[in-house]
Coordinates of C-alpha atoms in Angstrom, one line a residue:
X582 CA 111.1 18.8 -102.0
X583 CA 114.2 20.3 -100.5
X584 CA 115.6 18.0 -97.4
X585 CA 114.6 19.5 -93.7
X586 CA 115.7 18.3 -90.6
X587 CA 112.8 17.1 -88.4
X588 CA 115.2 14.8 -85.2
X589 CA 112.9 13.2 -82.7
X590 CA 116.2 13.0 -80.5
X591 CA 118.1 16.6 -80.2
X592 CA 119.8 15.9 -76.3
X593 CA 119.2 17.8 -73.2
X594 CA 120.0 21.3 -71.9
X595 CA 121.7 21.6 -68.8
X596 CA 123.8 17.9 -69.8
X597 CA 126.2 16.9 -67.6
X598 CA 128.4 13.8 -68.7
X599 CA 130.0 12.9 -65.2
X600 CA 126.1 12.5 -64.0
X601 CA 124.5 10.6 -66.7
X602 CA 127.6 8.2 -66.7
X603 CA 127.9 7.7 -62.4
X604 CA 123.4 6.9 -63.1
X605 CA 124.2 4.5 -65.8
X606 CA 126.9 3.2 -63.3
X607 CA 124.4 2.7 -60.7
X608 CA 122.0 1.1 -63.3
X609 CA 123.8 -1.5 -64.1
X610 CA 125.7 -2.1 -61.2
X611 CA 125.3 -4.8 -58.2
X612 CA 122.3 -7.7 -58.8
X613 CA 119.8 -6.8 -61.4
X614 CA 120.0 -4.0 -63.9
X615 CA 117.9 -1.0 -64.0
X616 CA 116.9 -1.0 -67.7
X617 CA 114.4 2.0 -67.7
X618 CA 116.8 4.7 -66.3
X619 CA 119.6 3.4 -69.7
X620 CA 116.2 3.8 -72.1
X621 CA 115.9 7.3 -70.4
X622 CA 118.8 8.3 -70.6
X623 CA 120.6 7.1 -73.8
X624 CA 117.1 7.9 -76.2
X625 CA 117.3 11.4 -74.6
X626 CA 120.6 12.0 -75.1
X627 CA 122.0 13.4 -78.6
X628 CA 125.1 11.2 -79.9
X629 CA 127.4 13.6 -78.9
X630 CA 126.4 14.0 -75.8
X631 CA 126.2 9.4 -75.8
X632 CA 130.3 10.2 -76.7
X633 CA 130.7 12.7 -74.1
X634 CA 129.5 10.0 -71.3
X635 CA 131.3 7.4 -73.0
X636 CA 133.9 9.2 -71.8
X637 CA 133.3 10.3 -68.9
X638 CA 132.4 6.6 -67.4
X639 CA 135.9 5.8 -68.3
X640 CA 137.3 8.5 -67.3
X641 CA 135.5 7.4 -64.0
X642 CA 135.1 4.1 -63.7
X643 CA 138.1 2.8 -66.3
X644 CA 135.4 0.8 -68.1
X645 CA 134.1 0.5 -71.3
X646 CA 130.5 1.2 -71.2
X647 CA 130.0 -0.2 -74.1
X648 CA 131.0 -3.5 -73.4
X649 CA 129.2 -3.2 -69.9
X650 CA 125.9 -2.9 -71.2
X651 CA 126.6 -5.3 -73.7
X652 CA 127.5 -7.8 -70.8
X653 CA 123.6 -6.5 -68.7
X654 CA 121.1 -6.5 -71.9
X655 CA 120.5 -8.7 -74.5
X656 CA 117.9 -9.6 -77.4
X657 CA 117.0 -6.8 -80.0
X658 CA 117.1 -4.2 -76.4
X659 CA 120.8 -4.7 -76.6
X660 CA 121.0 -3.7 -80.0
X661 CA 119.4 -0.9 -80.1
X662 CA 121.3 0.3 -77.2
X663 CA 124.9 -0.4 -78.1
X664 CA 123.2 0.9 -81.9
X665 CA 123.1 4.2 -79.6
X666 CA 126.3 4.2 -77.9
X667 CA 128.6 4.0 -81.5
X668 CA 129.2 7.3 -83.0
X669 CA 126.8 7.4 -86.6
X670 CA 129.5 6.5 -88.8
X671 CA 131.0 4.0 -87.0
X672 CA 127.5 2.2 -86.8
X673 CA 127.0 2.4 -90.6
X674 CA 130.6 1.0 -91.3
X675 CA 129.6 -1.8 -88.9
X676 CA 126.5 -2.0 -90.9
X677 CA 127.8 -2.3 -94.2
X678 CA 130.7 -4.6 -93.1
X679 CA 128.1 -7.2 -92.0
X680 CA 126.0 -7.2 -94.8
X681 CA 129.1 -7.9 -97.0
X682 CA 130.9 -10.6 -94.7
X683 CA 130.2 -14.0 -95.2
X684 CA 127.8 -16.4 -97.4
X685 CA 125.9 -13.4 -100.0
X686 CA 125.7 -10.1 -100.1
X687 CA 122.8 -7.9 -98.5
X688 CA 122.4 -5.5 -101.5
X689 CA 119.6 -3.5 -99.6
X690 CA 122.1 -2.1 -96.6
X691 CA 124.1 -1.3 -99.5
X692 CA 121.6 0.7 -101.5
X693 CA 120.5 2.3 -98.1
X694 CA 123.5 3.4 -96.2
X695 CA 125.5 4.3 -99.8
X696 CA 122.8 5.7 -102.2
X697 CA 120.8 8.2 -99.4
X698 CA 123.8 9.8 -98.1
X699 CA 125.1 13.3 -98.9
X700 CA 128.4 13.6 -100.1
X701 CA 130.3 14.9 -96.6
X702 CA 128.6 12.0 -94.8
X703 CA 129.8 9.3 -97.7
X704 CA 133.3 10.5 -97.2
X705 CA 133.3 9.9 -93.2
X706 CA 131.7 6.3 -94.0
X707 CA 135.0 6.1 -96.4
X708 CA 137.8 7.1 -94.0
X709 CA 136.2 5.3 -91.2
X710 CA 135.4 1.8 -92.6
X711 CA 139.1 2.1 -93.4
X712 CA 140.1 2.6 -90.0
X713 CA 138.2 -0.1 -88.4
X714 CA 138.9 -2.6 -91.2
X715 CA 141.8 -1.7 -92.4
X716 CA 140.8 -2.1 -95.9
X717 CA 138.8 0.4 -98.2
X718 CA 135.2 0.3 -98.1
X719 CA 135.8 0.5 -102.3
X720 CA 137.8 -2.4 -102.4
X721 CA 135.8 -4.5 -100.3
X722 CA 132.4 -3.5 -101.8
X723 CA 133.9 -4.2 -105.2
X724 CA 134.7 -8.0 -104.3
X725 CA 130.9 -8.3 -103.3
X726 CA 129.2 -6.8 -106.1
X727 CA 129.2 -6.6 -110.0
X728 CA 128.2 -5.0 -113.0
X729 CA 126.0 -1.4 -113.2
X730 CA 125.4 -2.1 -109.8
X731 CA 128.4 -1.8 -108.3
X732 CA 129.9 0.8 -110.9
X733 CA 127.1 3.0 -109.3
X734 CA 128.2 2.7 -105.7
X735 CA 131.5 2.7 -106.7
X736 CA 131.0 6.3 -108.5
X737 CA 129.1 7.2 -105.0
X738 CA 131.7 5.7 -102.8
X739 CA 134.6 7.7 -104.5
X740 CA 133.0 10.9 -104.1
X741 CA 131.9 11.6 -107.5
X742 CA 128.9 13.7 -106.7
X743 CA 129.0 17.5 -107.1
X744 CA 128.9 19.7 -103.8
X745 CA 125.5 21.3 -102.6
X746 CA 125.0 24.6 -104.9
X747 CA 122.6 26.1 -106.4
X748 CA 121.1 24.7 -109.2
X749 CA 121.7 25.2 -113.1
X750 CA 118.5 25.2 -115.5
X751 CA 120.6 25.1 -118.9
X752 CA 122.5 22.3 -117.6
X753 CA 119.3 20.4 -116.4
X754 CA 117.9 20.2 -119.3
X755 CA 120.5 18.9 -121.3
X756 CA 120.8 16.2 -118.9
X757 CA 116.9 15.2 -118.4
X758 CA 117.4 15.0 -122.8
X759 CA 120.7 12.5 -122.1
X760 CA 118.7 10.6 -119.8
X761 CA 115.8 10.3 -121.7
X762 CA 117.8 9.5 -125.1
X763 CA 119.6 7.1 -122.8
X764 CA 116.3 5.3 -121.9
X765 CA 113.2 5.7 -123.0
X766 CA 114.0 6.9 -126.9
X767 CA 115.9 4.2 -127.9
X768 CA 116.0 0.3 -128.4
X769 CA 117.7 -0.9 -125.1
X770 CA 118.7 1.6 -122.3
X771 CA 122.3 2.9 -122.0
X772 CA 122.8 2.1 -117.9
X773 CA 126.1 4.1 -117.7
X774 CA 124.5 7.6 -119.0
X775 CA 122.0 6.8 -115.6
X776 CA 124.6 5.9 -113.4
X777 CA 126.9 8.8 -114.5
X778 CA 123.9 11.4 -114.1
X779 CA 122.5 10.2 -110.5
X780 CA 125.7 10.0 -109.0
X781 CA 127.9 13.1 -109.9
X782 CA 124.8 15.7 -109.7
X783 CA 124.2 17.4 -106.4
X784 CA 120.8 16.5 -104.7
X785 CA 119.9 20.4 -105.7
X786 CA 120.6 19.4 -109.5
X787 CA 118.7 16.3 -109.9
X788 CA 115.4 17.8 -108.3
X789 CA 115.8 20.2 -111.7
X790 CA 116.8 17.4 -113.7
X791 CA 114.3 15.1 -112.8
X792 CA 111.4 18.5 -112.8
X793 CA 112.6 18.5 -116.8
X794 CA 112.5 15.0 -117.6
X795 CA 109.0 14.8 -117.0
X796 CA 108.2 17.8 -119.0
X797 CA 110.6 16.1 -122.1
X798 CA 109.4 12.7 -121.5
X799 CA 105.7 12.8 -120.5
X800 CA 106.6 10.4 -117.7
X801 CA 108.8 10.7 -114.3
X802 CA 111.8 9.4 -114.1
X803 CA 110.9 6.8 -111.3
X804 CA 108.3 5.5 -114.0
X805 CA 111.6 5.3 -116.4
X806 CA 114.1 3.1 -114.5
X807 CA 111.1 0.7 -113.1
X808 CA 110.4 0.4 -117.1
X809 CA 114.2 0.4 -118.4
X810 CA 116.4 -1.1 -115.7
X811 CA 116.1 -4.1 -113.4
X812 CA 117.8 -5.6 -110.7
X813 CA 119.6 -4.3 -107.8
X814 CA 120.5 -1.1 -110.6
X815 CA 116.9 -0.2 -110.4
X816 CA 116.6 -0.1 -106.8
X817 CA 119.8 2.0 -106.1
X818 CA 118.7 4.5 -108.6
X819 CA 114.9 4.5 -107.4
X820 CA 116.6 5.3 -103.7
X821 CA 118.6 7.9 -105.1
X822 CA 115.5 9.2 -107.1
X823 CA 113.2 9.3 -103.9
X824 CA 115.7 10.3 -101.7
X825 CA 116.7 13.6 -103.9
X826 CA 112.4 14.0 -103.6
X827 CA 111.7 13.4 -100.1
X828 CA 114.1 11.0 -98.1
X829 CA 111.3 10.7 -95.4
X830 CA 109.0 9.0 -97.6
X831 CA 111.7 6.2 -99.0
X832 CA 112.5 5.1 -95.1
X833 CA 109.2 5.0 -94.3
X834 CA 108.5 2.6 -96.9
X835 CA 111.6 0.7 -96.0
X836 CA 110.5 0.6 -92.7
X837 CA 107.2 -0.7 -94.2
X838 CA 109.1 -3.7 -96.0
X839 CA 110.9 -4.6 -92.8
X840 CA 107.9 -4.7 -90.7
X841 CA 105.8 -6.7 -93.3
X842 CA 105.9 -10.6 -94.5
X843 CA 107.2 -13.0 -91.8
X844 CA 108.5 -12.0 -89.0
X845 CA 110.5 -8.9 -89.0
X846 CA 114.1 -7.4 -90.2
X847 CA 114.7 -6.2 -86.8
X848 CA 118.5 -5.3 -88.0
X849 CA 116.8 -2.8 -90.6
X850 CA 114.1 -1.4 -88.6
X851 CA 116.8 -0.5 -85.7
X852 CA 119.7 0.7 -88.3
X853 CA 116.7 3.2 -89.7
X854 CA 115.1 4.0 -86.2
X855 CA 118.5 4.8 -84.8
X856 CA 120.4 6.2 -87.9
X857 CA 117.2 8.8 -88.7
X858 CA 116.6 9.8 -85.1
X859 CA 118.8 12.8 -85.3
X860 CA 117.9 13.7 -89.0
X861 CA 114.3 13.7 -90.0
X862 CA 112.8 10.7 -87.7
X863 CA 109.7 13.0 -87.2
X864 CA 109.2 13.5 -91.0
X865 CA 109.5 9.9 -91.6
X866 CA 106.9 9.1 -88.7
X867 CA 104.5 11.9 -90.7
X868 CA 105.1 9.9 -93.9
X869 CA 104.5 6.1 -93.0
X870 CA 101.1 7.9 -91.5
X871 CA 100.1 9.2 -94.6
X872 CA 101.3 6.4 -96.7
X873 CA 99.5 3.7 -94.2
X874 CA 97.0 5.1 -92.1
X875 CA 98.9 3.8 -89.1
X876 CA 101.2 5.3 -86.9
X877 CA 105.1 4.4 -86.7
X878 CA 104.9 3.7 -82.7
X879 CA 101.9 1.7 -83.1
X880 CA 103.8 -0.4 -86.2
X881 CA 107.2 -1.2 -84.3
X882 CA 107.0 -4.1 -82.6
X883 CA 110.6 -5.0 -82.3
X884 CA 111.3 -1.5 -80.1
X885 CA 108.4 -2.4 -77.9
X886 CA 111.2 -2.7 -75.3
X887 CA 112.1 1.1 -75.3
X888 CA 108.0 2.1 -74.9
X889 CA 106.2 -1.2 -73.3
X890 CA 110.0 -2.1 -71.1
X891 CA 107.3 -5.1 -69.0
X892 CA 106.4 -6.3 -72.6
X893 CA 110.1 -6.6 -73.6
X894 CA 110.3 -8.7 -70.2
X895 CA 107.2 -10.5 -70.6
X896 CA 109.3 -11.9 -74.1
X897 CA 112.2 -12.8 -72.6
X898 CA 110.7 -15.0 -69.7
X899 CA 109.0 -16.8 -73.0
X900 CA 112.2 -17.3 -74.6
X901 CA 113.4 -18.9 -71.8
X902 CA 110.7 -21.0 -71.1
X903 CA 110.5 -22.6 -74.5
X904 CA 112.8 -25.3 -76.8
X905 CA 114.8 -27.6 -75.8
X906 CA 115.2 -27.0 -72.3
X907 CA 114.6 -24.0 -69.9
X908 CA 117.1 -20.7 -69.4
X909 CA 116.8 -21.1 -65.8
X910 CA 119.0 -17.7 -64.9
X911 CA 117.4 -15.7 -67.0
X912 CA 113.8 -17.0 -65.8
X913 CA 115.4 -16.2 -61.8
X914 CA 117.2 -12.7 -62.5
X915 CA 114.3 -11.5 -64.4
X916 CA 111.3 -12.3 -61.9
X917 CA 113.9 -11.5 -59.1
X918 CA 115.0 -8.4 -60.3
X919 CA 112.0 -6.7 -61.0
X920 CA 109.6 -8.4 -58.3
X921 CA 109.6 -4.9 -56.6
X922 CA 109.2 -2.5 -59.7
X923 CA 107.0 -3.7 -62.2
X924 CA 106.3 -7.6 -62.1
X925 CA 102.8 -7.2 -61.6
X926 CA 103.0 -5.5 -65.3
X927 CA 105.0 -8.0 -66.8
X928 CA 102.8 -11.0 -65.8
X929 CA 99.8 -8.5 -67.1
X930 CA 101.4 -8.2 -70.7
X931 CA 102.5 -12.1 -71.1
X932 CA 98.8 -12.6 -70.3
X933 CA 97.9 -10.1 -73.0
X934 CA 100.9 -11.4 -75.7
X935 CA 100.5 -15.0 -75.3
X936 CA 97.0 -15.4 -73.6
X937 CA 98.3 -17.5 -71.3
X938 CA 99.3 -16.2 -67.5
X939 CA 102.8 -16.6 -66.7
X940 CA 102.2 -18.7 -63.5
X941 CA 100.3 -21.3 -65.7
X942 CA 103.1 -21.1 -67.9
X943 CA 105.9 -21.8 -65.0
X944 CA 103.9 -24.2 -63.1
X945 CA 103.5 -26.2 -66.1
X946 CA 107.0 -25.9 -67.3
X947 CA 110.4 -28.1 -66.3
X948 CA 110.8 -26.1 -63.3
X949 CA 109.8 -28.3 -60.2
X950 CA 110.4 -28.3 -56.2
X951 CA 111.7 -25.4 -54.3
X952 CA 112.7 -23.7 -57.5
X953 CA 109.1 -23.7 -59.0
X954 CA 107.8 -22.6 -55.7
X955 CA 110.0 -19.8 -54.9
X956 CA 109.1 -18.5 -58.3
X957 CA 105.7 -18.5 -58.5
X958 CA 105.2 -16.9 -54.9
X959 CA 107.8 -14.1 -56.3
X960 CA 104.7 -13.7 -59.1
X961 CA 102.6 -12.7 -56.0
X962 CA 98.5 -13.3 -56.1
X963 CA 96.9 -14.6 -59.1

């Protein structure tokens, strides 16, 4: 399946930087924040045009807009944001950096920033991650991995994969045979012939190569490396594998993973939502449908703040109502703030989340005297 852009976000005609940036301004500017017009505008915007107003409100205002909405949001809304705001590359590099800093290794931001990427976009991630860290991304992935595994990304990372071109039937085949005496035909499996194969072939290539293996071997070559190769190995090569077949299908079964089990990756879910949105987000979407028989929007819980913006408030006020004591600014700029646009829809969906009504929920709370009072007759009628 050769790859097709499909973006869900492709900016708006007509943009004008200067005017997005003085709104954004406004929005955040004075008591309260106006979080719906920063959802409309910045997941309707294309990157570049995110860039061109990051610009602009410093041109304009000498601030970093950045770090002021870092300093108005917060929670998983903040990340998805400031997720927006970064050019691509710059979001991945901060991506991988995290996943290697610290106690362990993430392996699966590794596999799925390094192993799905074209070859232009792996060189950017290069010659950026070096210029924020001062340090190459090589070097430091190579401290944080080992074996096939990282002889694999480090064959990736170096730019050892062929340019796009057209593909080569002769030399397809004699590859599909090395893979398959590598594997399959013999005691043991020969991990470096794999490596070698999946990452110096173009994308083009290995859909031919992977076409002849099955007609040499009986069996695809997903079905080999689950049967010959284990580990973190097996999962880089399977991404690679899917990926060359149909990219959309491999996110939307890592978005799957993320959204499954207890409680939910939020980190992955956002990197994907955000990273795809300009690529093939709209393919993915049509995958995780046909894989699950449920829609992506009705899935994502963690983004409920960019579609459901009283649900998103409804969870903070909970947050700061429970543990060890009570987040009593948050609790006052929240009911406050949005007592005059959409309270009565917040109170409606902490009723519906936690089946309990946030007036209940205050009055039987640590908040007592004038405080509780002035609080609960800001939530208006019952």
């Amino acid at each position: 399946m050769a790859y097709k852009r499909e973006p869900t976000v492709v900016g708006v005609p007509n943009f004008n930087a200067a005017e997005d940036a003085a709104t954004l301004r406004g929005a955040m500017k004075g008591f309260g924040t106006d979080e719906q017009t920063i959802i409309d505008i910045l997941t309707t915007r294309s990157n570049i045009q995110r860039q061109a107003i990051a610009e602009a409100f410093t041109h304009e205002y000498g601030r970093d807009i950045i770090e002021d909405l870092k300093s108005e949001l917060g929670g998983h809304f903040e990340d998805v944001i400031v997720a927006l705001m970064r050019p691509p590359a710059e979001y991945l590099c901060k991506e991988l950096h995290h996943c290697m800093e610290g106690l362990g290794t993430d392996e699966h931001v590794l596999v799925e920033i390094l192993c799905t990427r074209t070859k232009p976009e792996i060189a950017e991630i290069v010659e950026t991650y070096e210029r924020l860290y001062n340090r190459p991304l090589a070097e430091h992935m190579c401290s944080e991995t080992s074996g096939d595994f990282r002889r694999l990304l480090t064959l990736i990372v170096t730019g050892a994969r062929d340019e796009e071109a057209g593909g080569d039937h002769a030399r397809a085949v004699e590859a599909a045979q090395q893979l398959y005496d590598a594997g399959e035909a013999k005691w043991g499996t020969d991990e470096e012939i794999f490596n070698k194969i999946l990452a110096h072939e173009s994308f083009t290539q290995l859909r031919l190569i992977f076409e002849e293996y099955k007609n040499i071997s009986g069996r695809t070559i997903e079905q080999a490396i689950k049967a010959e190769i284990g580990g973190e190995l097996a999962d880089a090569l399977s991404a690679i594998v899917e990926c060359v077949q149909n990219p959309a299908a491999w996110f939307a079964t890592r978005l799957r993973a993320a959204m499954q089990g207890l409680g939910t990756d939020d980190r992955t879910l956002i990197r994907i939502v955000v990273s795809r949105s300009e690529a093939d987000l709209a393919a993915v979407k049509r995958e995780y449908e046909r894989l699950y028989d449920k829609t992506l929007e009705s899935e994502i819980r963690v983004l409920e703040c960019v579609e459901n913006a009283p649900a998103w408030f409804a969870q903070r006020l909970r947050a700061a109502m429970q543990g060890a004591g009570t987040d009593d600014a948050a609790i006052v700029r929240i009911v406050a703030t949005r007592a005059e646009i959409d309270l009565g829809d917040i109170k409606r969906e902490y009723e519906r989340i936690y089946d309990k009504t946030l007036r209940s929920e205050l009055e039987q709370g640590e908040t007592s005297g004038d405080y509780k009072r002035a609080l609960v007759a800001l939530l208006g009628p019952a």
